PDB file of C-alpha atoms in Angstrom:
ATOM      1  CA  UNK A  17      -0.401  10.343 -26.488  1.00  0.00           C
ATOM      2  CA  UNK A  18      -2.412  12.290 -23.989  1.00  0.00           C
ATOM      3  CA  UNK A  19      -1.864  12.347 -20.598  1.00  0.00           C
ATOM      4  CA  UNK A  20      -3.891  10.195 -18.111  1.00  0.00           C
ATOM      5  CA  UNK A  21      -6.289  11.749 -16.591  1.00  0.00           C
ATOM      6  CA  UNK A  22      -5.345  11.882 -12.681  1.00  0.00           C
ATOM      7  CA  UNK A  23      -8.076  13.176 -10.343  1.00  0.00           C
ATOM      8  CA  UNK A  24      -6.961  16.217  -8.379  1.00  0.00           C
ATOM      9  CA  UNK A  25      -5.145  13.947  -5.134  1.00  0.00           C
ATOM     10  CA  UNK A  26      -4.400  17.462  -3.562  1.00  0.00           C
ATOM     11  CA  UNK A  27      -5.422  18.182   0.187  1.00  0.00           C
ATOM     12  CA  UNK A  28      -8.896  18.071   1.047  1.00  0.00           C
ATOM     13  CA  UNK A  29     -10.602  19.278   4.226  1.00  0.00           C
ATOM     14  CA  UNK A  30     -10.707  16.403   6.560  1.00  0.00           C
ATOM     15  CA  UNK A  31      -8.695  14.164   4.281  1.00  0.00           C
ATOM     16  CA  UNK A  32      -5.763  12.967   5.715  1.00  0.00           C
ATOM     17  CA  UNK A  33      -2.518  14.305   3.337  1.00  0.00           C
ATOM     18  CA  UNK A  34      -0.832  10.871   3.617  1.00  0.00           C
ATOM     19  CA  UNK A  35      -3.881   9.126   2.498  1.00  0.00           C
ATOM     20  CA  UNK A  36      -4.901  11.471  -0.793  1.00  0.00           C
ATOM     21  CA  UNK A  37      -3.676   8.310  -3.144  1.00  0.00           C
ATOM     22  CA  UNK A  38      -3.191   5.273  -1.578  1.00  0.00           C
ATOM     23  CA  UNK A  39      -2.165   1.843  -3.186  1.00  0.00           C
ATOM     24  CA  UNK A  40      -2.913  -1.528  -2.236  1.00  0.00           C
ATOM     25  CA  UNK A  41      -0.859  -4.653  -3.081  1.00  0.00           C
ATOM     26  CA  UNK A  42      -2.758  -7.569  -2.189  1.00  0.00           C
ATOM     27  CA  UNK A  43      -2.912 -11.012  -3.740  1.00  0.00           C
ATOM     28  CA  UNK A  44      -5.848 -12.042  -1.981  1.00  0.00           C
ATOM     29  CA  UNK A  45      -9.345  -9.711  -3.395  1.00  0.00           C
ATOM     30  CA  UNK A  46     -11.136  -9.889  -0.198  1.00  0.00           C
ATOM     31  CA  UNK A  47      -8.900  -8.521   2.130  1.00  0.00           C
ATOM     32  CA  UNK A  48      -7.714  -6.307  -0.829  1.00  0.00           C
ATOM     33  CA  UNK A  49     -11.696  -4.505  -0.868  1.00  0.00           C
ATOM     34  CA  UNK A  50     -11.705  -4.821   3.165  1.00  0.00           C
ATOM     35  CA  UNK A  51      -8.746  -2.580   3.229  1.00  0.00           C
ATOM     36  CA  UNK A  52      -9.711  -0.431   0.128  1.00  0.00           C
ATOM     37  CA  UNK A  53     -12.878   0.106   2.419  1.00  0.00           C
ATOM     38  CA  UNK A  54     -11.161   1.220   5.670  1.00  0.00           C
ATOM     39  CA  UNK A  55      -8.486   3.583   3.974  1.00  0.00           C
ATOM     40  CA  UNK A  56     -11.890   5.160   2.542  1.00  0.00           C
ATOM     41  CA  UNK A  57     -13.302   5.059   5.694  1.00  0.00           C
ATOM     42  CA  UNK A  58     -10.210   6.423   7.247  1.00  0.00           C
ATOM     43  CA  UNK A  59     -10.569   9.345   4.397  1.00  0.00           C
ATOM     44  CA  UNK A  60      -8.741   8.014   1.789  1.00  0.00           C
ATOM     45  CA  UNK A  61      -9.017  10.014  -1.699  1.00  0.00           C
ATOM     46  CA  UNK A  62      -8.000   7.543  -4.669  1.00  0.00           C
ATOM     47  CA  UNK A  63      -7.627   3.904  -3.768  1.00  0.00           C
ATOM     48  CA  UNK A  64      -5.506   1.852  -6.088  1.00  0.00           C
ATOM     49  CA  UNK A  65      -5.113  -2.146  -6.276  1.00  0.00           C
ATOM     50  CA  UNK A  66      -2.634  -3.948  -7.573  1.00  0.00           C
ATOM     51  CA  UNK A  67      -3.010  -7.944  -7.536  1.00  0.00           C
ATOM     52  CA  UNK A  68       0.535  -8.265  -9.151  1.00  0.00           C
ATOM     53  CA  UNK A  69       4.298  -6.650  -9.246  1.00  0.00           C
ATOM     54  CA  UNK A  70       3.948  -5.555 -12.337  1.00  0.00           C
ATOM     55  CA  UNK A  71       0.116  -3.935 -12.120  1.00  0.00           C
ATOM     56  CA  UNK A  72       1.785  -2.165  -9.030  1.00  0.00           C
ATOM     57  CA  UNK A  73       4.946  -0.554 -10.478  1.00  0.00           C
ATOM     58  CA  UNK A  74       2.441   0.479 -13.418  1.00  0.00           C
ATOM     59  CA  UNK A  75       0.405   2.340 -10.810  1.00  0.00           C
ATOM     60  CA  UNK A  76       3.398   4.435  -9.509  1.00  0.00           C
ATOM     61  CA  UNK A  77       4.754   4.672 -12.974  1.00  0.00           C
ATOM     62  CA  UNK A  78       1.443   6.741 -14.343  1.00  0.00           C
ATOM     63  CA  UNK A  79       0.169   8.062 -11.393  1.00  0.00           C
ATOM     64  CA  UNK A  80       0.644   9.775  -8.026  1.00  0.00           C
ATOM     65  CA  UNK A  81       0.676   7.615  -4.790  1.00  0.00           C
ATOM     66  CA  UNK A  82       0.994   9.219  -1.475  1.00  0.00           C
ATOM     67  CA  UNK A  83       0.446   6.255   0.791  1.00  0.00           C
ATOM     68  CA  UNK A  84       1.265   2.127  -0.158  1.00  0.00           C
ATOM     69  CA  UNK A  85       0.424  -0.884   1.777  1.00  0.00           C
ATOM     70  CA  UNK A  86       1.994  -4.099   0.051  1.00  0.00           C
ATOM     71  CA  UNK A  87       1.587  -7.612   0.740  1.00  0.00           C
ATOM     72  CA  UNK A  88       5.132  -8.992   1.742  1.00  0.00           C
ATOM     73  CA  UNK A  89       4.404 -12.449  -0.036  1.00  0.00           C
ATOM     74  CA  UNK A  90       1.891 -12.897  -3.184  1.00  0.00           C
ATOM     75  CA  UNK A  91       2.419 -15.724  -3.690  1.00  0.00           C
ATOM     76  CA  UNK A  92       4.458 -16.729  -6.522  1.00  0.00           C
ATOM     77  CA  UNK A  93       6.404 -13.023  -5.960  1.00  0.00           C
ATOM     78  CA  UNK A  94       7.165 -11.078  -2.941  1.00  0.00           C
ATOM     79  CA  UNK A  95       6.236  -6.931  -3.227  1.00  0.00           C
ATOM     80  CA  UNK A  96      10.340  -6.525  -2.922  1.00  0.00           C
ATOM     81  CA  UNK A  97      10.371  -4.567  -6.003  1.00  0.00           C
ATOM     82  CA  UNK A  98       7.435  -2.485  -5.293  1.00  0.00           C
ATOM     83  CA  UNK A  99       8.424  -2.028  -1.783  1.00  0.00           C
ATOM     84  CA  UNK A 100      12.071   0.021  -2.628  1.00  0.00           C
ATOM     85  CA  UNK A 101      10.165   1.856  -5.495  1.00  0.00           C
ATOM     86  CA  UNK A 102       8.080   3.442  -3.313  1.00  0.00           C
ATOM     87  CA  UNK A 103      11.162   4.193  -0.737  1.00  0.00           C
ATOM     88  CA  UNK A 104      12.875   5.685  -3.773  1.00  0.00           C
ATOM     89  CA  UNK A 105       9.971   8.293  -4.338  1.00  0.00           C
ATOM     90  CA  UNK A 106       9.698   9.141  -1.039  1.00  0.00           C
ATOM     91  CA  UNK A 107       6.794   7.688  -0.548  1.00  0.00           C
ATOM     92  CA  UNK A 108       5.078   6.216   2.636  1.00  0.00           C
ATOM     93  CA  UNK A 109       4.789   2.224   2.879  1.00  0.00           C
ATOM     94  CA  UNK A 110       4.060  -0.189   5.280  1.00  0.00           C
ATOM     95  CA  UNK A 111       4.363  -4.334   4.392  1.00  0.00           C
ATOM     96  CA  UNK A 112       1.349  -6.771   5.632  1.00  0.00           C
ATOM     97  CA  UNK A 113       3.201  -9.758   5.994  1.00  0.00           C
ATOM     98  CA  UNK A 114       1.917 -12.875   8.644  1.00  0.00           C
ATOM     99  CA  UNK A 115       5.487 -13.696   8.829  1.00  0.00           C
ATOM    100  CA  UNK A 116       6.506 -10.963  11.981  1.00  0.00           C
ATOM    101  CA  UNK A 117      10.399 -11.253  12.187  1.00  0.00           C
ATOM    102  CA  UNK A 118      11.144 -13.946   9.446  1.00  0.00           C
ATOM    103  CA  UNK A 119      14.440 -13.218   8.386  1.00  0.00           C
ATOM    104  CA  UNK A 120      14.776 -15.470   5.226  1.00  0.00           C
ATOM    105  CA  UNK A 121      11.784 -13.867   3.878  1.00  0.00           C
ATOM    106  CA  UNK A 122      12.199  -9.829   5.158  1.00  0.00           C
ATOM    107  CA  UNK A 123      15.883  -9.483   4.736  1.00  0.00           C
ATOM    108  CA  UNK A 124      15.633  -8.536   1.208  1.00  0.00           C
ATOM    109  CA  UNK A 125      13.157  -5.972   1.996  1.00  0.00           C
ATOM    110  CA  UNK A 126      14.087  -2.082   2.700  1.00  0.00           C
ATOM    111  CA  UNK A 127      13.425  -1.210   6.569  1.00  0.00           C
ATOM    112  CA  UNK A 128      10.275  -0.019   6.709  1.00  0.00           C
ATOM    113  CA  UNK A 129       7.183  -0.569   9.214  1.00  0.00           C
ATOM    114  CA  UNK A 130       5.218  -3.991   8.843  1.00  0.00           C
ATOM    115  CA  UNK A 131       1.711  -4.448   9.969  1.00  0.00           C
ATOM    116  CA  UNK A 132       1.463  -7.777  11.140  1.00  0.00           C
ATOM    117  CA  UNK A 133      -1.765 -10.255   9.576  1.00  0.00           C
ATOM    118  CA  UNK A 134      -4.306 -10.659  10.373  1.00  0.00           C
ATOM    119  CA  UNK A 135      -4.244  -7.130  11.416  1.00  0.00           C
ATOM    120  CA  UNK A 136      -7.170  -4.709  12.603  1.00  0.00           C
ATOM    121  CA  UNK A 137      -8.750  -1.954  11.505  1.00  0.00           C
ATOM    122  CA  UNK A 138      -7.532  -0.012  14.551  1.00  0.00           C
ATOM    123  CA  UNK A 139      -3.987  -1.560  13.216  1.00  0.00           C
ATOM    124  CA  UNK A 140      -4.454  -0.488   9.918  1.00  0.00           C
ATOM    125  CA  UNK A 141      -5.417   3.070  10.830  1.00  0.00           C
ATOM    126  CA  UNK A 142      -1.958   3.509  13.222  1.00  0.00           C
ATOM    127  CA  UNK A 143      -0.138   2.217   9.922  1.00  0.00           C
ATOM    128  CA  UNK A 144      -1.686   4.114   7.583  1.00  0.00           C
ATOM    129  CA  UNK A 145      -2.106   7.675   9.413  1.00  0.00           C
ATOM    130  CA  UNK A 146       1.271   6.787  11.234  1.00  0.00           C
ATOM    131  CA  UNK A 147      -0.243   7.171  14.534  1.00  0.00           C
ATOM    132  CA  UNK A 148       1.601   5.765  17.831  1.00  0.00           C
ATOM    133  CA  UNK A 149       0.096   3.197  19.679  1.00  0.00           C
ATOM    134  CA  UNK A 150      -1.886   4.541  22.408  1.00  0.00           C
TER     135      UNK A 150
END
């Protein structure tokens, strides 16, 4: 079988690195495009989105991610799995949750930043260029 074709994700001028693949697990399709449109606006390369688990760990199975923002809770299955897959690679994730400090629900989840909902697109770019707060 032939390998999938995978764009060239390498650095670009003016491109953040972090953002040369990024992948987006989001139930909800709206806020899904919104952010698909602000990591391209933020220079994103390849944008990838996942509505489920499963269409997400296909994603970083077959092809290269360099930046993931997951959806704590989709619904009828939390990004858990997704979230520790993409710790395992090394690669950068922040969760979107609206629950802030729930413990029940973020306990099970590796330690890794969490942009709070409904978040901002000045939020979103300190997450996803891992900029400090000014």
């Amino acid at each position: 079988m032939p390998a999938l074709y995978e764009p060239d994700v390498g650095q670009v001028p003016g491109r953040p690195a972090r953002l040369a693949a990024a992948l987006i697990l989001e139930d909800n399709m709206i806020i899904a495009l919104d952010v698909k449109d602000i990591l391209a606006e933020l220079g994103a390369g390849t944008v990838h989105v996942a509505r489920r688990v499963s269409e997400a760990l296909r994603i970083l199975d077959e092809t290269h991610v360099t930046f993931a923002l997951l959806d704590a809770d989709l619904g009828i299955e939390t990004s858990q799995r997704v979230a520790w897959a993409c710790v395992e690679r090394g690669i950068p994730v922040v969760l979107a949750t609206g629950y802030g400090d729930d413990a029940a629900v973020m306990a099970s989840f590796p330690k890794i930043p969490v942009l709070d909902k409904p978040y901002s697109t000045a939020g979103l770019r300190r997450a996803a260029l891992d900029e400090p707060d000014a």
